[in-house]
mmCIF file of C-alpha atoms in Angstrom:
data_model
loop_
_atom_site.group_PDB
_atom_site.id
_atom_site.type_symbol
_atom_site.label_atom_id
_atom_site.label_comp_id
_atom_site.label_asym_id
_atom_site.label_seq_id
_atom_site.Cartn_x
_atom_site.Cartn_y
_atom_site.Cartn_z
ATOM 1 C CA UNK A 1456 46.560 17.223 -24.894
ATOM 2 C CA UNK A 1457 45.774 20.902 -24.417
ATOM 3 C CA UNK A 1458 48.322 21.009 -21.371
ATOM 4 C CA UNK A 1459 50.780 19.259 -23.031
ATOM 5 C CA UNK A 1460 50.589 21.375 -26.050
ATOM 6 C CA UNK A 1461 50.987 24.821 -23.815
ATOM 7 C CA UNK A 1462 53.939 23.096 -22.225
ATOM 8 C CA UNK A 1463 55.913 22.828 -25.813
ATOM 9 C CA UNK A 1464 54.631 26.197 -26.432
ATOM 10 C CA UNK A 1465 56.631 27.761 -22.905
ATOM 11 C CA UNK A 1466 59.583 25.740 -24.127
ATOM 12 C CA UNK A 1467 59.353 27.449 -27.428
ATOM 13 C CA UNK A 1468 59.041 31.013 -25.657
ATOM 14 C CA UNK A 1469 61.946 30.468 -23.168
ATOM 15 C CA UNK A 1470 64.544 29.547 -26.576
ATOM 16 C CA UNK A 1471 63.030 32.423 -28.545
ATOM 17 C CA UNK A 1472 66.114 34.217 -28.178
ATOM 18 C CA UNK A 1473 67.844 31.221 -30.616
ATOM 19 C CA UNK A 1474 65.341 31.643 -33.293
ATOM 20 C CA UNK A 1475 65.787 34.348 -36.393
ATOM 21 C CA UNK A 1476 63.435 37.198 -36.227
ATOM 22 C CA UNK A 1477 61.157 36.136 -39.016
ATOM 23 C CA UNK A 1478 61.212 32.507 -37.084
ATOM 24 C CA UNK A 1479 60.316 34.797 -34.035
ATOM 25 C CA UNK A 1480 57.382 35.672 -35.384
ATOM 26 C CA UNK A 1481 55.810 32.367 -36.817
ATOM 27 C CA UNK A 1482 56.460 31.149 -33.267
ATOM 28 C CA UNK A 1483 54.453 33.734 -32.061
ATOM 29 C CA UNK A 1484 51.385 32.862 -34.616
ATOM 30 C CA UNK A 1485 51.720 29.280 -33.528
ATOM 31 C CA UNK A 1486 51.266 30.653 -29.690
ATOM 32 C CA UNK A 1487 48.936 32.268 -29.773
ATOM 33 C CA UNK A 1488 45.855 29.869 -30.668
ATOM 34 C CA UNK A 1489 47.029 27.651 -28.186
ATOM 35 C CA UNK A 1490 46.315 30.082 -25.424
ATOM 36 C CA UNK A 1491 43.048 31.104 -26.362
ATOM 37 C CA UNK A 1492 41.945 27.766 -26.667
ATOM 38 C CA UNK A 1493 43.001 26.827 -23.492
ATOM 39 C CA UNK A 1494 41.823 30.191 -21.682
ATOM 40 C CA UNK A 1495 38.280 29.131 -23.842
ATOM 41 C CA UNK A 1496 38.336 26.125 -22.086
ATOM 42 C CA UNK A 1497 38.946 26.777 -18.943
ATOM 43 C CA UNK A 1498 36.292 29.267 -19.021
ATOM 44 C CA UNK A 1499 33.644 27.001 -19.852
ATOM 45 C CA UNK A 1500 34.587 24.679 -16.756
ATOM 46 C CA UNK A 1501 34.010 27.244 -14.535
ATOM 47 C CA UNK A 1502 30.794 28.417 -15.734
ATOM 48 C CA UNK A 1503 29.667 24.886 -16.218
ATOM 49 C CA UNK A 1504 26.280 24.602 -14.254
ATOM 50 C CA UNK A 1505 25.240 22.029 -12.826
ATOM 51 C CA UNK A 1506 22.551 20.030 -14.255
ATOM 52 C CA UNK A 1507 19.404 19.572 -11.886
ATOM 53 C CA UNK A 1508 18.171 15.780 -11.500
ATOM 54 C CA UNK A 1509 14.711 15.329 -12.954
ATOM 55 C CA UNK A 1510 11.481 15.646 -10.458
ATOM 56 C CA UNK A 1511 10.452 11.904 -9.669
ATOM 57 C CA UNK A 1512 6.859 11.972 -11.764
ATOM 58 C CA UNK A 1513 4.163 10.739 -9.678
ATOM 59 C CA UNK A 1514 1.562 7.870 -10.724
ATOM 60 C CA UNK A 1515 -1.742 7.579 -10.148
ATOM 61 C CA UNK A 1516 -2.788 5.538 -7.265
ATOM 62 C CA UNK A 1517 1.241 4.835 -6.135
ATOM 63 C CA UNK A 1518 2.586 6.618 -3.404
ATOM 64 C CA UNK A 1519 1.692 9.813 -1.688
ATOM 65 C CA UNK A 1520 2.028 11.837 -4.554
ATOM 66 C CA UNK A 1521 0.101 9.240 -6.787
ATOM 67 C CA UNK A 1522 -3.073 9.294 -4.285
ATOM 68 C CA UNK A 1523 -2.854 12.988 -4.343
ATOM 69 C CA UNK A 1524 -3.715 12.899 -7.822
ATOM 70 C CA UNK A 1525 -7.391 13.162 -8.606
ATOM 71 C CA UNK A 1526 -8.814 9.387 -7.962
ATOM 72 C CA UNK A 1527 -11.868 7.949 -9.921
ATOM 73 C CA UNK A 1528 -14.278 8.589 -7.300
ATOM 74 C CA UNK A 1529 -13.072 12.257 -6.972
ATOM 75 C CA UNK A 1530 -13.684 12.303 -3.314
ATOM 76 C CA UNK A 1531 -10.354 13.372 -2.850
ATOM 77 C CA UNK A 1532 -10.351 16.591 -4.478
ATOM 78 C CA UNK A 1533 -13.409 17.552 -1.804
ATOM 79 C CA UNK A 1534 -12.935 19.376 0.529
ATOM 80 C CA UNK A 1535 -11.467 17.612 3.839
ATOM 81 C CA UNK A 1536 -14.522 18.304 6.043
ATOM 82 C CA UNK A 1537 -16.440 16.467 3.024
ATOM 83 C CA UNK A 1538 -14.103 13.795 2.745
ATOM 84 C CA UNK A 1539 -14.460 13.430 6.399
ATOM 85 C CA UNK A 1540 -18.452 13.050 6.156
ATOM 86 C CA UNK A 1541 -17.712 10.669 3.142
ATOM 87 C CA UNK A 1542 -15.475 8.129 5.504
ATOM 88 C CA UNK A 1543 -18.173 8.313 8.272
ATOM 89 C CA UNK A 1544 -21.061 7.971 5.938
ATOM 90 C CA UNK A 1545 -19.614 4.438 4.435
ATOM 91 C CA UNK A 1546 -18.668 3.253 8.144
ATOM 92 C CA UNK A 1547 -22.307 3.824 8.927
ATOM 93 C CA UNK A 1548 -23.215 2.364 5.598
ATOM 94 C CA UNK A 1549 -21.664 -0.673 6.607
ATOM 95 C CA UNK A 1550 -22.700 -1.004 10.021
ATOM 96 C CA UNK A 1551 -26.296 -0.888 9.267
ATOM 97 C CA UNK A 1552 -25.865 -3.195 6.151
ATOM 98 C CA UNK A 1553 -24.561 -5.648 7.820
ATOM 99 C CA UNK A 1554 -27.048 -5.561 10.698
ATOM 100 C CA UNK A 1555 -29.740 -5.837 8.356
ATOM 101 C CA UNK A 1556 -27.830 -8.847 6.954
ATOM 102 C CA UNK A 1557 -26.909 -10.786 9.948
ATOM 103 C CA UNK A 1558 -30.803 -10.326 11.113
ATOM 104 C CA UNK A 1559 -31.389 -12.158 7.610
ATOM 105 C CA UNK A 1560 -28.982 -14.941 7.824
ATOM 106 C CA UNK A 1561 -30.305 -15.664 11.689
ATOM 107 C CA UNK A 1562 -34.140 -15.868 9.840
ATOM 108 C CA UNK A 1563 -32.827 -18.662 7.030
ATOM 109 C CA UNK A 1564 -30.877 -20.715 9.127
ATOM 110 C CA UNK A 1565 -34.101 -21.436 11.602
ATOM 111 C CA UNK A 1566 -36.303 -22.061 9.112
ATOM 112 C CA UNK A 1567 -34.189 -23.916 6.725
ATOM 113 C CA UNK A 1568 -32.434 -26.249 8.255
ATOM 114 C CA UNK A 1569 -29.982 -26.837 5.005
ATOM 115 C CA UNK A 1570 -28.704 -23.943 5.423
ATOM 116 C CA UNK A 1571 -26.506 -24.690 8.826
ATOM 117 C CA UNK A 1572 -24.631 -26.819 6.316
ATOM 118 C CA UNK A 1573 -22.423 -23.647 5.605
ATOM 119 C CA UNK A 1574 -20.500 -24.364 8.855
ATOM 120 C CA UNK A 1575 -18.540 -26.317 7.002
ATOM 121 C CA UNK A 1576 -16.983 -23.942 5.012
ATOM 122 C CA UNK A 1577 -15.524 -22.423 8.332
ATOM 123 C CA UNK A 1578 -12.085 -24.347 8.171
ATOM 124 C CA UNK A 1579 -12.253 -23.356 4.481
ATOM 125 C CA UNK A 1580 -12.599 -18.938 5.445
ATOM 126 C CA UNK A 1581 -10.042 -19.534 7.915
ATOM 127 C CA UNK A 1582 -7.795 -20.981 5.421
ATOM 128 C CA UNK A 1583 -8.220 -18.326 3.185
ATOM 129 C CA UNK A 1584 -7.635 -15.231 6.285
ATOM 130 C CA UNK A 1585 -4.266 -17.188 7.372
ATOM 131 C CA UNK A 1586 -3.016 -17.491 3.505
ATOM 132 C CA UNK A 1587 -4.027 -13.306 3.294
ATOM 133 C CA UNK A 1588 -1.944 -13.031 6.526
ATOM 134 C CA UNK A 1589 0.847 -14.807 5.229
ATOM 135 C CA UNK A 1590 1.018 -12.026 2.090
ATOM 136 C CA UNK A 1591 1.344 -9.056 4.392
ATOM 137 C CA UNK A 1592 4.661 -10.217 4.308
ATOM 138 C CA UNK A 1593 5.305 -11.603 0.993
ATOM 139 C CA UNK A 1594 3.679 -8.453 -0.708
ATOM 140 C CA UNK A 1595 4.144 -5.968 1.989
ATOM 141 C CA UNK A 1596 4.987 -3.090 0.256
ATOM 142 C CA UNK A 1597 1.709 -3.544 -2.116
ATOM 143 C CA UNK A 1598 -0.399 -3.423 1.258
ATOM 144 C CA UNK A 1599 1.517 -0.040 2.326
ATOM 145 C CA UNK A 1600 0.468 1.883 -0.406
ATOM 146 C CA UNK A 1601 -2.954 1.231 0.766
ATOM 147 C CA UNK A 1602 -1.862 2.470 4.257
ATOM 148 C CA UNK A 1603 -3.858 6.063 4.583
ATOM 149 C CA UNK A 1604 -1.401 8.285 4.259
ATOM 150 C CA UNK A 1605 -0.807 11.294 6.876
ATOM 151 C CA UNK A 1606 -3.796 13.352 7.243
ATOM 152 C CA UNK A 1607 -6.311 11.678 5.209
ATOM 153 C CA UNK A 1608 -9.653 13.135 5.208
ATOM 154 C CA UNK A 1609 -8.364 15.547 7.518
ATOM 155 C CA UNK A 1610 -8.748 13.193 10.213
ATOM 156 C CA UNK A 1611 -6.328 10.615 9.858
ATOM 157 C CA UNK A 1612 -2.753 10.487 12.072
ATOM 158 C CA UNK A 1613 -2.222 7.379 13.082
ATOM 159 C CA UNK A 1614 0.753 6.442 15.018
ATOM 160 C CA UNK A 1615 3.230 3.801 13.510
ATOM 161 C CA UNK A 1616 4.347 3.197 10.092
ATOM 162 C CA UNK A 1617 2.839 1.619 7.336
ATOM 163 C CA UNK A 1618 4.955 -1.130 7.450
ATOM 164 C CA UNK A 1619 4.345 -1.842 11.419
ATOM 165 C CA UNK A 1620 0.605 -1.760 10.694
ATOM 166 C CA UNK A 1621 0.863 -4.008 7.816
ATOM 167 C CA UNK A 1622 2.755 -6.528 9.551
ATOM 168 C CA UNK A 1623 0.718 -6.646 12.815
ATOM 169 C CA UNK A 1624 -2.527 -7.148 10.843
ATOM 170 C CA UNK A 1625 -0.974 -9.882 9.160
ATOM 171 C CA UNK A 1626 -0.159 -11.756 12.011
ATOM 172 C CA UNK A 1627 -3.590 -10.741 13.394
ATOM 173 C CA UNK A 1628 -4.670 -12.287 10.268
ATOM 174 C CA UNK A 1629 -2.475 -15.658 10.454
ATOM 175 C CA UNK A 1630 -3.861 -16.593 14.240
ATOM 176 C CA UNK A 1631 -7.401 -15.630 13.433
ATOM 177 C CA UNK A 1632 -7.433 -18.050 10.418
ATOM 178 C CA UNK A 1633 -5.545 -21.220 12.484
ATOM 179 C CA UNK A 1634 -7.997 -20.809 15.069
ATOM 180 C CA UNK A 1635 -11.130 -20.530 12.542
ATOM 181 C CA UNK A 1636 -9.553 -23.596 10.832
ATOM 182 C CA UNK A 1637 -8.857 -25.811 13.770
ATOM 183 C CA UNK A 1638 -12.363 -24.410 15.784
ATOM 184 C CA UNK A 1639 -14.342 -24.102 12.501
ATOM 185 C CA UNK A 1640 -13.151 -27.917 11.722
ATOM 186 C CA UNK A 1641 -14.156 -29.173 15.447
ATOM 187 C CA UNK A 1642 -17.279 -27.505 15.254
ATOM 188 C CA UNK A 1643 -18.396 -28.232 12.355
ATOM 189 C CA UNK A 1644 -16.709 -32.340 11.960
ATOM 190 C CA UNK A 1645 -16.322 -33.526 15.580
ATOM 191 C CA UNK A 1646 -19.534 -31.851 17.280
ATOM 192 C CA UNK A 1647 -20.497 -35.284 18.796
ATOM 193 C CA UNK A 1648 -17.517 -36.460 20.399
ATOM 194 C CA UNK A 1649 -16.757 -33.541 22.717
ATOM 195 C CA UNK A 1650 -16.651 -29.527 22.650
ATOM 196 C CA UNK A 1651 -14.100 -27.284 21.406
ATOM 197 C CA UNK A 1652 -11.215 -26.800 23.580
ATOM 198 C CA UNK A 1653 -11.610 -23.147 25.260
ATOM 199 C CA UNK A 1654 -8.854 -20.702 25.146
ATOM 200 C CA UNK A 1655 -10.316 -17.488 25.630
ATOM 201 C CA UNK A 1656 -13.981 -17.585 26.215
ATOM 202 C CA UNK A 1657 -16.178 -20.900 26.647
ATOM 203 C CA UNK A 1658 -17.634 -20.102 23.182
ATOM 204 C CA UNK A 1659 -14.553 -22.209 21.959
ATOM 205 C CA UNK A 1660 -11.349 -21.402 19.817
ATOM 206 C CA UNK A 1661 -14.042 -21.145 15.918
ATOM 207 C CA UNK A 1662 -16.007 -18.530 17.761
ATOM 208 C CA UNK A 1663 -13.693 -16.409 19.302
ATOM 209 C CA UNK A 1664 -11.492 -16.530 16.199
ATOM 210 C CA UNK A 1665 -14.036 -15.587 14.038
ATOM 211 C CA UNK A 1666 -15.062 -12.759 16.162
ATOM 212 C CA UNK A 1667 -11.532 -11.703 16.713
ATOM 213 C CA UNK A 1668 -11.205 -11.939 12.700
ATOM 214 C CA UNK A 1669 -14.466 -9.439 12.686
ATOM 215 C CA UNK A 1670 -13.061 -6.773 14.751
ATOM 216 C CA UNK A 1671 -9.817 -7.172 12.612
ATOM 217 C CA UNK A 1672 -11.998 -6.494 9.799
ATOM 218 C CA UNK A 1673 -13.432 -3.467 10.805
ATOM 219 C CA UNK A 1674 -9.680 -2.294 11.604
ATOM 220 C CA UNK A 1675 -8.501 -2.858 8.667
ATOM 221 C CA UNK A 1676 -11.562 -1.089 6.421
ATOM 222 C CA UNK A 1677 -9.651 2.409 6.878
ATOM 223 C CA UNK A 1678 -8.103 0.677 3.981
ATOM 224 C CA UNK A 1679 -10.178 -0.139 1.811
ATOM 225 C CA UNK A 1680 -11.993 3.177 1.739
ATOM 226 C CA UNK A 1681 -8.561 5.000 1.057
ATOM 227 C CA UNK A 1682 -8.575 2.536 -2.133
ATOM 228 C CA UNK A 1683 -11.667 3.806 -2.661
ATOM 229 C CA UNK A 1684 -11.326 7.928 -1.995
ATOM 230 C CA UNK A 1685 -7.700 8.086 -3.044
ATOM 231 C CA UNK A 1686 -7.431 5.732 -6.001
ATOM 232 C CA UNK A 1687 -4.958 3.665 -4.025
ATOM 233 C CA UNK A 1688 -3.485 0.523 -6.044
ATOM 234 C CA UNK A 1689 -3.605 -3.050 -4.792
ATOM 235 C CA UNK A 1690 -1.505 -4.158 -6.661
ATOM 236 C CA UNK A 1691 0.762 -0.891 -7.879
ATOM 237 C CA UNK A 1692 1.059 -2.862 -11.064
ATOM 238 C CA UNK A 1693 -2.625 -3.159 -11.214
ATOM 239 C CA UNK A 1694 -5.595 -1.163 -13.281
ATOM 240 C CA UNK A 1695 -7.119 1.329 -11.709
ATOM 241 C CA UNK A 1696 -10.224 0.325 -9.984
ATOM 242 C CA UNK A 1697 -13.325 1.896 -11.049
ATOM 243 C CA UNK A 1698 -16.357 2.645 -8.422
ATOM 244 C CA UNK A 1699 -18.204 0.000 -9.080
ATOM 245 C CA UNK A 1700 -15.610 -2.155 -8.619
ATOM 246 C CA UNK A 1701 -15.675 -0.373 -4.812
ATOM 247 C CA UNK A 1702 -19.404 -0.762 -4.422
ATOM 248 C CA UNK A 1703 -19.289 -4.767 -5.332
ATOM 249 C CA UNK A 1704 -16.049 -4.644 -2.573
ATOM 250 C CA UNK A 1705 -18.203 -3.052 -0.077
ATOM 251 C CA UNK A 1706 -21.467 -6.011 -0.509
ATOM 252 C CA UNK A 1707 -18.620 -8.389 -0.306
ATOM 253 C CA UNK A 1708 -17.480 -7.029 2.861
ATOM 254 C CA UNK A 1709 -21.074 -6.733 4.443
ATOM 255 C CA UNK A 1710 -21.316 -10.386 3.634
ATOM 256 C CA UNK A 1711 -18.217 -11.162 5.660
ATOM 257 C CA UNK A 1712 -19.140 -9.138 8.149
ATOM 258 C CA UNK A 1713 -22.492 -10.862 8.612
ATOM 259 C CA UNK A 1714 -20.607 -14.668 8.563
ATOM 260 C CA UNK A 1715 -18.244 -13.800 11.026
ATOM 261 C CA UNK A 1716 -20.712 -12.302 13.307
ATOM 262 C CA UNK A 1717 -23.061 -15.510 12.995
ATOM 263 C CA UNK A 1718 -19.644 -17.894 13.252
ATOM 264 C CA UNK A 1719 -18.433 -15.837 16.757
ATOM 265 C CA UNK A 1720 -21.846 -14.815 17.990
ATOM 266 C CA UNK A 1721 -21.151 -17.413 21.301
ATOM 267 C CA UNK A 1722 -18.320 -14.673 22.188
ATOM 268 C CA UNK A 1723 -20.048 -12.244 21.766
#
């Protein structure tokens, strides 16, 4: 409209000459306006600035930023040589716990014999690892934000991407349970009739599954302690969890430790 209205205006200037002097000079009132306006405006176009898009805000316990943030436990506003200790100290913590338990669990089962009845929830644990395996791919991205991220504790640069990990455990995770389900249900239903069949060691396909699906565990703890040091979310949509919601984890995880060790114990 402005454009079109400076156009008339030009036309008006070049046919001045046809106009009566006091005509003349209402023209030139009329003019007037309509050049300042559109000098106004095409001022303010050119100093328009641009407007900058709005930082991305981060959330607790999502993302790299998110697990920067200060988690429950704190640990990760120590100092990296602390955090460091912290990692090794629950590794150990483990380890030991789960000595202590396995030398249990080997005490009860030869003196009650009612307790070997628990091999036949092996099928039943392998179900459960292959159905876990099978999420890795369903809810991948909620197991990458678990993934340590780049120089965690100071001491963490592990090659690959979240998402490569993620998926290789999961098929790690998938085998481990079919061959705990098929071994564990020979084993523990079919004893009489014949032995396992072997695939890897003579221990049969349970036992080397199981111990397979230990080792996996331990792999995989890196994990679980980031949840625990850097408030990472499992799922993002989730609550935050609180430390003793990490200690109760970590008795848990003893606990499977200490089964699968008794389950693969003829491989290793």
């Amino acid at each position: 409209m402005k454009i079109t209205s400076l156009i008339a205006s030009l036309a008006l200037v070049q046919n001045a000459a046809a106009f009566s002097p006091a005509s003349k000079s209402a023209l030139r009132v009329a003019i007037q306006p309509s050049f300042q306006n559109t000098s106004t405006s095409t001022s303010a176009f050119f100093n328009k600035k641009a407007i900058p898009e709005p930082e991305p805000i981060a959330i607790a316990g999502i993302g790299p930023e998110g697990c920067a943030l200060p988690s429950p436990s704190g640990i990760n506003t120590l100092s990296e040589p602390i955090q460091a200790s912290v990692v090794l100290a629950i590794f150990a913590a483990l380890g030991l716990s789960t000595v202590a338990f396995t030398s249990f669990l080997d005490a009860i089962t030869l003196n009650y014999e009612w307790v070997q009845t628990w091999r036949y929830t092996w099928p039943l644990l392998g179900v459960i690892y292959a159905a876990a395996g099978v999420t890795h791919f369903t809810l991948g991205k909620e197991y990458e934000n678990t993934f340590p991220t780049k120089g965690a504790w100071g001491v963490w640069y592990l090659p690959g991407s979240p998402q490569f990990h993620v998926q290789w455990t999961g098929i790690a995770e998938i085998l481990g349970g079919v061959g705990l389900l098929i071994g564990g249900a020979y084993d523990a239903f079919m004893p009489v009739f014949g032995e396992c069949p072997n695939v890897i060691t003579s221990a049969g396909i349970g036992s080397d599954a199981a111990a397979g699906l230990l080792l996996l565990t331990a792999v995989v703890s890196p994990a679980n302690i980031f949840m625990y040091t850097h408030g990472a979310k499992l799922p993002m949509d989730g609550p935050e969890v609180p430390v003793v919601g990490h200690a109760i984890r970590g008795i848990m995880q003893v606990v499977l430790f200490g089964l699968l060790y008794e389950m693969g114990e003829g491989t290793f």
